[in-house]
PDB file of C-alpha atoms in Angstrom:
ATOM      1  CA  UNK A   1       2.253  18.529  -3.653  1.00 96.00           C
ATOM      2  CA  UNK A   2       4.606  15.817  -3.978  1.00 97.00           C
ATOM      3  CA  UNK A   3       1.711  13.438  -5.334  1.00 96.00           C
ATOM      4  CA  UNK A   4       0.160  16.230  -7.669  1.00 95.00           C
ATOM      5  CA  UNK A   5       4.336  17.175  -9.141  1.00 96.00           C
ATOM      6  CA  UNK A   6       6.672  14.423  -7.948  1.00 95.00           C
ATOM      7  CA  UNK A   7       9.323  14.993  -5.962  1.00 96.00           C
ATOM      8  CA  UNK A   8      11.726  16.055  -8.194  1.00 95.00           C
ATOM      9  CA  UNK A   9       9.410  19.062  -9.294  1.00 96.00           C
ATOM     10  CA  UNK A  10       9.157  19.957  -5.393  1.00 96.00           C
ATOM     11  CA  UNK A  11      11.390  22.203  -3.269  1.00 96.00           C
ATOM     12  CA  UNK A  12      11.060  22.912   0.142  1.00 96.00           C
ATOM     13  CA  UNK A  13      10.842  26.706  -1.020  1.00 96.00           C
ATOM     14  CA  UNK A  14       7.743  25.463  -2.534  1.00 97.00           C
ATOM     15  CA  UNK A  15       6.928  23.773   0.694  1.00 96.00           C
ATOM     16  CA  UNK A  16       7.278  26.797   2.683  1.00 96.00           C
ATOM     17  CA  UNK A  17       5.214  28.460   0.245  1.00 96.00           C
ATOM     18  CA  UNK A  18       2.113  26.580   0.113  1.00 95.00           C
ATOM     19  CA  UNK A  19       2.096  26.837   3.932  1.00 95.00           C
ATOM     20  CA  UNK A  20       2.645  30.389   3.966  1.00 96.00           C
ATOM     21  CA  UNK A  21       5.713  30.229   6.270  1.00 96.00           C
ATOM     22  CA  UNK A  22       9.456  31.293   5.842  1.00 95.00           C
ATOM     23  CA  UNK A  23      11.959  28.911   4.365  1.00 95.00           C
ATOM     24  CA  UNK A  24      14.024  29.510   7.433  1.00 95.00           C
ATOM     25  CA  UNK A  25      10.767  28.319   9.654  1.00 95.00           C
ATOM     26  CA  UNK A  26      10.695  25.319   7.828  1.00 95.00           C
ATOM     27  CA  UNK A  27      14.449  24.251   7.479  1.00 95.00           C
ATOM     28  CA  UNK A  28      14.231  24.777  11.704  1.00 95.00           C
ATOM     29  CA  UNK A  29      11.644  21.773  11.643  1.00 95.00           C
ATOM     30  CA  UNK A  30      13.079  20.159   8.771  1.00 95.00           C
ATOM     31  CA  UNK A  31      16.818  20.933   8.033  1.00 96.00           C
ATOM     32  CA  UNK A  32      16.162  19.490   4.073  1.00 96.00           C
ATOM     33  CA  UNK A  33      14.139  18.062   1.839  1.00 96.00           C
ATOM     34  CA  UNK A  34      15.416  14.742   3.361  1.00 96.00           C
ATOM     35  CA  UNK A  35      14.061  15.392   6.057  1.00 96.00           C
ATOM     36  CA  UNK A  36      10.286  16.113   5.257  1.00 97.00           C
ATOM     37  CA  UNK A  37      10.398  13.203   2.916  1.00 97.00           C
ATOM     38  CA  UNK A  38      11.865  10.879   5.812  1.00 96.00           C
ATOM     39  CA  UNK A  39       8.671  12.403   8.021  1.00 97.00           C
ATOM     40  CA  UNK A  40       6.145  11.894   5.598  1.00 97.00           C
ATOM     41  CA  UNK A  41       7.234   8.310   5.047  1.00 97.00           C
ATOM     42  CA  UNK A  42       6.979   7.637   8.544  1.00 96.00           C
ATOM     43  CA  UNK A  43       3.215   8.933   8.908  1.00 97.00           C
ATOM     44  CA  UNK A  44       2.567   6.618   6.274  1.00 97.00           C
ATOM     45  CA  UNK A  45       4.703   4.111   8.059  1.00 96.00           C
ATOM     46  CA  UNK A  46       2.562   4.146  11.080  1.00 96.00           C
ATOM     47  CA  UNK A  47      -0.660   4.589   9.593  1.00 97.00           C
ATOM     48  CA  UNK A  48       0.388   0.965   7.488  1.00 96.00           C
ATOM     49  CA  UNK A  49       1.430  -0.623  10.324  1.00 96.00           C
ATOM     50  CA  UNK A  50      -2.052   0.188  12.035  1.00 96.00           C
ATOM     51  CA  UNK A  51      -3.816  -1.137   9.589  1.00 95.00           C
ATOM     52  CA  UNK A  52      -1.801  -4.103   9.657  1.00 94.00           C
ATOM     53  CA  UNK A  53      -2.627  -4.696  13.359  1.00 94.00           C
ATOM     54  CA  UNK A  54      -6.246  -3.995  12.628  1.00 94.00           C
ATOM     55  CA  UNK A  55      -5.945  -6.907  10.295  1.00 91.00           C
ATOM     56  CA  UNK A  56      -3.847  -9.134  12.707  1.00 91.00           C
ATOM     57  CA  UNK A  57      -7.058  -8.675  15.349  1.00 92.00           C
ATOM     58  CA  UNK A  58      -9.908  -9.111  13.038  1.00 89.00           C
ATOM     59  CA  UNK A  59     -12.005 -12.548  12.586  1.00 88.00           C
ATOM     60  CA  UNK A  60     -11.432 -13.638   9.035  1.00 83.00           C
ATOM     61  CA  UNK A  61     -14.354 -15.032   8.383  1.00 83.00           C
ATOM     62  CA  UNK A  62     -15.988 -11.381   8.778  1.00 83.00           C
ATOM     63  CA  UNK A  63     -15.684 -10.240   5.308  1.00 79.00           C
ATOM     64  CA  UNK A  64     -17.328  -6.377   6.031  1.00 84.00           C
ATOM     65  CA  UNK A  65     -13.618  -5.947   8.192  1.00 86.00           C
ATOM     66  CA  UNK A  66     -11.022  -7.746   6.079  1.00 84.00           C
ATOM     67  CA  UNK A  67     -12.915  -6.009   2.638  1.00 85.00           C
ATOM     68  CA  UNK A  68     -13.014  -2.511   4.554  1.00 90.00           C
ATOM     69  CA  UNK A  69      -9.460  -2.899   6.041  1.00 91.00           C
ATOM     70  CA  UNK A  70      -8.250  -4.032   2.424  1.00 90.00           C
ATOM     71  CA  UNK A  71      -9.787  -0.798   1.167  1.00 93.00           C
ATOM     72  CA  UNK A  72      -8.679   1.415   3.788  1.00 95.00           C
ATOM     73  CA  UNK A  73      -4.971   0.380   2.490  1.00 94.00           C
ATOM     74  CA  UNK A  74      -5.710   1.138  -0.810  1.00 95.00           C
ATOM     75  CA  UNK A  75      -6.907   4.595   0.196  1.00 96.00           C
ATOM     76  CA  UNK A  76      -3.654   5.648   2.492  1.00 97.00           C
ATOM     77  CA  UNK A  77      -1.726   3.913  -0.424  1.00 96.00           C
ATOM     78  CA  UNK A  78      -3.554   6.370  -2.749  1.00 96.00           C
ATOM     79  CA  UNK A  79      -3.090   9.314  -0.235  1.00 97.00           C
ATOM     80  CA  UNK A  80       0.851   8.748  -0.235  1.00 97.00           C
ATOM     81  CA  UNK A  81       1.346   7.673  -3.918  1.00 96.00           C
ATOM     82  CA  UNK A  82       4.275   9.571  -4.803  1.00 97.00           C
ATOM     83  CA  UNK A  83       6.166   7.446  -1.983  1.00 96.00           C
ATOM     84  CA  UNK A  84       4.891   4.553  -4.748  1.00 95.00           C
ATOM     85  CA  UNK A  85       4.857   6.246  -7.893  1.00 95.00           C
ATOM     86  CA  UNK A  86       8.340   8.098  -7.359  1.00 96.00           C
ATOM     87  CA  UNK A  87      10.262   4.834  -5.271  1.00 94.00           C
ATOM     88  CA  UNK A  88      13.303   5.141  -7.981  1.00 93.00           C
ATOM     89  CA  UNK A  89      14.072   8.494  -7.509  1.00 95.00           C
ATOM     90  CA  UNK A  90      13.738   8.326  -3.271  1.00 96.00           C
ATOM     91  CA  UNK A  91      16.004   5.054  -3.739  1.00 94.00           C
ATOM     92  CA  UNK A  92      18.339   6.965  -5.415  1.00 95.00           C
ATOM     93  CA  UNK A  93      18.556  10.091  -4.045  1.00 95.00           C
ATOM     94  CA  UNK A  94      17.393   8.776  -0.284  1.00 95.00           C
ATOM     95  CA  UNK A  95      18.736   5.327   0.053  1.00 94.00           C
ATOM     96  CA  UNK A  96      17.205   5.990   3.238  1.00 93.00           C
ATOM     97  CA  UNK A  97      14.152   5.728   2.466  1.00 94.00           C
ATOM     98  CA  UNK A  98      15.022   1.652   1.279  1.00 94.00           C
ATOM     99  CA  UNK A  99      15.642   0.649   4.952  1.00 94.00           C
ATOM    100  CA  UNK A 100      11.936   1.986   6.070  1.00 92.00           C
ATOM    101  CA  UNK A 101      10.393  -0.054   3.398  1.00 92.00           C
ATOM    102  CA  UNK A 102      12.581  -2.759   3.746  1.00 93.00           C
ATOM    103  CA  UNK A 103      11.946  -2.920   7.462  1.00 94.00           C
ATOM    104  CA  UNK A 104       8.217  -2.392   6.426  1.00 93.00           C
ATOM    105  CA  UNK A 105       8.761  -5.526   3.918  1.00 94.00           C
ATOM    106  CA  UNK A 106       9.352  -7.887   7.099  1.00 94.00           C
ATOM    107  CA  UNK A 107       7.066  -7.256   8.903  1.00 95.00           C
ATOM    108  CA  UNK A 108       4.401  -7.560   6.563  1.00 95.00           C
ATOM    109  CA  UNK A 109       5.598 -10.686   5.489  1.00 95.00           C
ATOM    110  CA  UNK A 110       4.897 -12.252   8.839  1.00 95.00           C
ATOM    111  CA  UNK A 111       1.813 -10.640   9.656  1.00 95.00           C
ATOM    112  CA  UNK A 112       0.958 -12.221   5.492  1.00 94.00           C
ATOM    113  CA  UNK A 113       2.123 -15.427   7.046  1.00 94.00           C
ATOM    114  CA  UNK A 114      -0.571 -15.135  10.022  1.00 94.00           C
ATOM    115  CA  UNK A 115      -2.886 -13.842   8.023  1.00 93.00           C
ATOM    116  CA  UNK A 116      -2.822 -17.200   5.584  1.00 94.00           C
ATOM    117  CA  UNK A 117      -2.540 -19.521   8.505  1.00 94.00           C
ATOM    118  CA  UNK A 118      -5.982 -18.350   9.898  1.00 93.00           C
ATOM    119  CA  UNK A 119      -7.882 -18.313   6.319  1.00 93.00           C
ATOM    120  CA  UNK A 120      -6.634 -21.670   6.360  1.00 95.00           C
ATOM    121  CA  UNK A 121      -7.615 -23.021   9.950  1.00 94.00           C
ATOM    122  CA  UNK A 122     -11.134 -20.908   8.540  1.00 93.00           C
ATOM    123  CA  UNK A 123     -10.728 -23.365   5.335  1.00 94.00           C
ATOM    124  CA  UNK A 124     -11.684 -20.651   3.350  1.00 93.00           C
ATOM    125  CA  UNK A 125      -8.126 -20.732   1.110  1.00 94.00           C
ATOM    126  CA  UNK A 126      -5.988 -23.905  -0.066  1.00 96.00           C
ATOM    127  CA  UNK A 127      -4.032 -25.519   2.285  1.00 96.00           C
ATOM    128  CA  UNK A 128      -2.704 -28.154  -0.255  1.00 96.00           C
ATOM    129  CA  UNK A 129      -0.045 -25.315  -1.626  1.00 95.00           C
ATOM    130  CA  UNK A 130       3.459 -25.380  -0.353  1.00 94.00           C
ATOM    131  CA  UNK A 131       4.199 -22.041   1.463  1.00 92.00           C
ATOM    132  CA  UNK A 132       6.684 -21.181  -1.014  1.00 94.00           C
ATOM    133  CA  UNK A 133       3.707 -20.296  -3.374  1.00 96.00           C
ATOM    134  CA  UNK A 134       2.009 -18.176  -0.575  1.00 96.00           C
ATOM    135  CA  UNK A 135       5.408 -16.932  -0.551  1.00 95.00           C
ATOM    136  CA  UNK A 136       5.470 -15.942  -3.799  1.00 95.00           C
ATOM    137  CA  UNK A 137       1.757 -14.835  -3.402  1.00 95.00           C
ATOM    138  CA  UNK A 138       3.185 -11.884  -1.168  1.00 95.00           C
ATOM    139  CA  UNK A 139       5.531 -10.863  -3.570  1.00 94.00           C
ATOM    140  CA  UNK A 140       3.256 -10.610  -5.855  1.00 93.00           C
ATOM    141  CA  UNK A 141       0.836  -8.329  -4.149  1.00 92.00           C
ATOM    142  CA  UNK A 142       3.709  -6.528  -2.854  1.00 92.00           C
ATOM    143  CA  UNK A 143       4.553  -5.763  -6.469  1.00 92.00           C
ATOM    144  CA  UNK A 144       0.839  -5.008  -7.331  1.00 91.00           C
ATOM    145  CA  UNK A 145       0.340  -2.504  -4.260  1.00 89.00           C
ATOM    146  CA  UNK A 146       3.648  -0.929  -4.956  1.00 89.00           C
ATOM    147  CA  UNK A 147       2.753   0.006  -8.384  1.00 91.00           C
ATOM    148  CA  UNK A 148      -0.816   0.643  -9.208  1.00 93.00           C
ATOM    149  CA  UNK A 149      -1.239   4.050  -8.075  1.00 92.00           C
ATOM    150  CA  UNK A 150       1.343   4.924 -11.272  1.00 92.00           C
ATOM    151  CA  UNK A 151      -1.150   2.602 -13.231  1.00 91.00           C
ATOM    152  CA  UNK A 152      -4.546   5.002 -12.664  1.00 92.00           C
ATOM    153  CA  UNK A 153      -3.759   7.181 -15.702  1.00 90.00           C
ATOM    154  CA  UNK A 154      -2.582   4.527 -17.835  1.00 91.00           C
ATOM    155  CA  UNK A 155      -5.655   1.582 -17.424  1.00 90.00           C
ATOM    156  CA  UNK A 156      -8.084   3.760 -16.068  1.00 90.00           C
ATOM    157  CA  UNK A 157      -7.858   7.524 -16.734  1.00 92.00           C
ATOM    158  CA  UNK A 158     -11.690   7.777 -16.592  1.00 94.00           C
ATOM    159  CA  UNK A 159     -11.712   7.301 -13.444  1.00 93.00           C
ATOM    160  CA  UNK A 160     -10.535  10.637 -11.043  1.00 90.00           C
ATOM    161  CA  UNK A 161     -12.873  10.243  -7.771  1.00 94.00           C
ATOM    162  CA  UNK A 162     -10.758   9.116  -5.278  1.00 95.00           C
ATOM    163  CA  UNK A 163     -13.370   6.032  -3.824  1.00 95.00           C
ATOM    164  CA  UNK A 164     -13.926   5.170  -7.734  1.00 95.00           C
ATOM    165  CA  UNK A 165     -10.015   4.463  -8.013  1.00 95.00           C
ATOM    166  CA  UNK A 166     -10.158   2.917  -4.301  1.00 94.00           C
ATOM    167  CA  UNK A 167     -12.928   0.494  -5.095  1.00 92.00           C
ATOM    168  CA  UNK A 168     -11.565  -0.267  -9.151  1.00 92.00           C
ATOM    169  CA  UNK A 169      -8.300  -1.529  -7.678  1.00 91.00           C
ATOM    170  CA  UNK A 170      -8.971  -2.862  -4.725  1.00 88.00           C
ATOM    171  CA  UNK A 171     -11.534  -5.117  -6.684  1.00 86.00           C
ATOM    172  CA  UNK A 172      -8.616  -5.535  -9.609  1.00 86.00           C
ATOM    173  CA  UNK A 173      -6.120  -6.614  -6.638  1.00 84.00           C
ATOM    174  CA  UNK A 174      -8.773  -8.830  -5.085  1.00 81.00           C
ATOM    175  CA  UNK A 175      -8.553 -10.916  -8.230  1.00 84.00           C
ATOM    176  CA  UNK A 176      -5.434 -12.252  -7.721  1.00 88.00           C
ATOM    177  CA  UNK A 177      -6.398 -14.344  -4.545  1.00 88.00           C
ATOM    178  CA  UNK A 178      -9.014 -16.103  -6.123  1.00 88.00           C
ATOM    179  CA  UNK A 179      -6.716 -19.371  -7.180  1.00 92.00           C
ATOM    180  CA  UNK A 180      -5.981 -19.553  -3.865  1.00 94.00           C
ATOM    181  CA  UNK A 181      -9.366 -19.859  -2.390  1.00 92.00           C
ATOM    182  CA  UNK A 182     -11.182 -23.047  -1.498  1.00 93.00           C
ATOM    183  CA  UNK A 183     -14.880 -23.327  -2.775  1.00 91.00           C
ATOM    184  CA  UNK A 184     -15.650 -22.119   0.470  1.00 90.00           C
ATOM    185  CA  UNK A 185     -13.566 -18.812   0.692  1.00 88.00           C
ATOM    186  CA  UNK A 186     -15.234 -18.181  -2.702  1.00 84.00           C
ATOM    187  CA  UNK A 187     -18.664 -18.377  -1.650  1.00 84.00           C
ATOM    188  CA  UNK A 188     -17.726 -16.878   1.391  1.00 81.00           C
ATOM    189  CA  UNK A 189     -16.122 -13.531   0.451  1.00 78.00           C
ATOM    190  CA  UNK A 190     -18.744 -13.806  -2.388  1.00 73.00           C
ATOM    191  CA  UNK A 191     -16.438 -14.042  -5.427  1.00 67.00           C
ATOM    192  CA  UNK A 192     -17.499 -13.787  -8.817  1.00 64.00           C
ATOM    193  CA  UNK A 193     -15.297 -15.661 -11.642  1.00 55.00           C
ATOM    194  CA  UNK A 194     -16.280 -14.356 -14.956  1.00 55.00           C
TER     195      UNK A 194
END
């Protein structure tokens, strides 16, 4: 509901609604709206951080796992977009919901950091770049996975199945590593620069 409306548009009358319970039966799980939000995020939370670890543990060179890891992040992204699509309004009105994603924030930045020192021991990216531009190579991505789920409609409303969105911008995203590859990396992970 709260990907289809926003959360602005959703109460947790509505909540209680669409699961055909009383809004006293939910507000004894969930005291407020806070509350389910704070849940949801942390579902999505711990499905990210196993991903993450699935990443941490995979060979690099094996380009079936990273590329199906990659896209299983763009489909629980997808699956909890309004926690992307409506970050101003949980900022504002659930500052709490900051320190997840913060916390979130560092550790991904480390794993990031692991990540690039084994595609580099694999010499399949550049190892000539200082770190500060793998640095700002997180950000980046960061940004990019923080905010194309509120893109779909606006570069792509043609597409509505949910692997077709998957698959465009996990390809789109892909695109921004390829400076960073060696020649090897590019053949490797079989990129194509057009």
């Amino acid at each position: 509901m709260f990907n289809e409306q926003g959360v602005d548009n959703i109460s947790t009358r509505h909540i209680a609604s669409e699961m055909q319970i009383s809004v006293g039966n939910l507000h004894y799980h969930y005291p407020n709206k806070k509350e389910v939000l704070l849940t949801i995020q942390m579902q999505f939370t711990a499905a990210s951080d196993c991903l993450a670890s699935q990443l941490q543990s995979i060979d690099v060179r094996s380009f079936t796992d990273f590329n199906l890891i990659i896209k299983n992040t763009f489909g629980l992204i997808y699956d909890y977009r309004f926690l992307f699509n409506d970050r101003l309004i949980l900022s504002r009105k659930y500052p709490e919901t900051d320190l997840v994603f913060y916390q979130m924030i560092r550790t991904r930045t480390a794993e990031f950091h692991a990540t690039i020192a084994k595609l580099m021991e694999a010499s399949l990216i550049r190892a000539d770049l200082p770190n500060s531009q793998y640095d700002f190579l997180f950000k980046q991505i960061t940004m990019l996975y923080n905010s194309w789920s509120s893109h779909i409609k606006l570069f792509s409303p043609e597409l509505s199945d949910r692997q077709e969105i998957i698959e465009y911008y996990s390809k789109l995203t892909a695109s921004i590593w390829i400076p960073y590859f060696t020649e090897e990396g590019i053949q490797h992970f079989g990129i194509t620069i057009e």
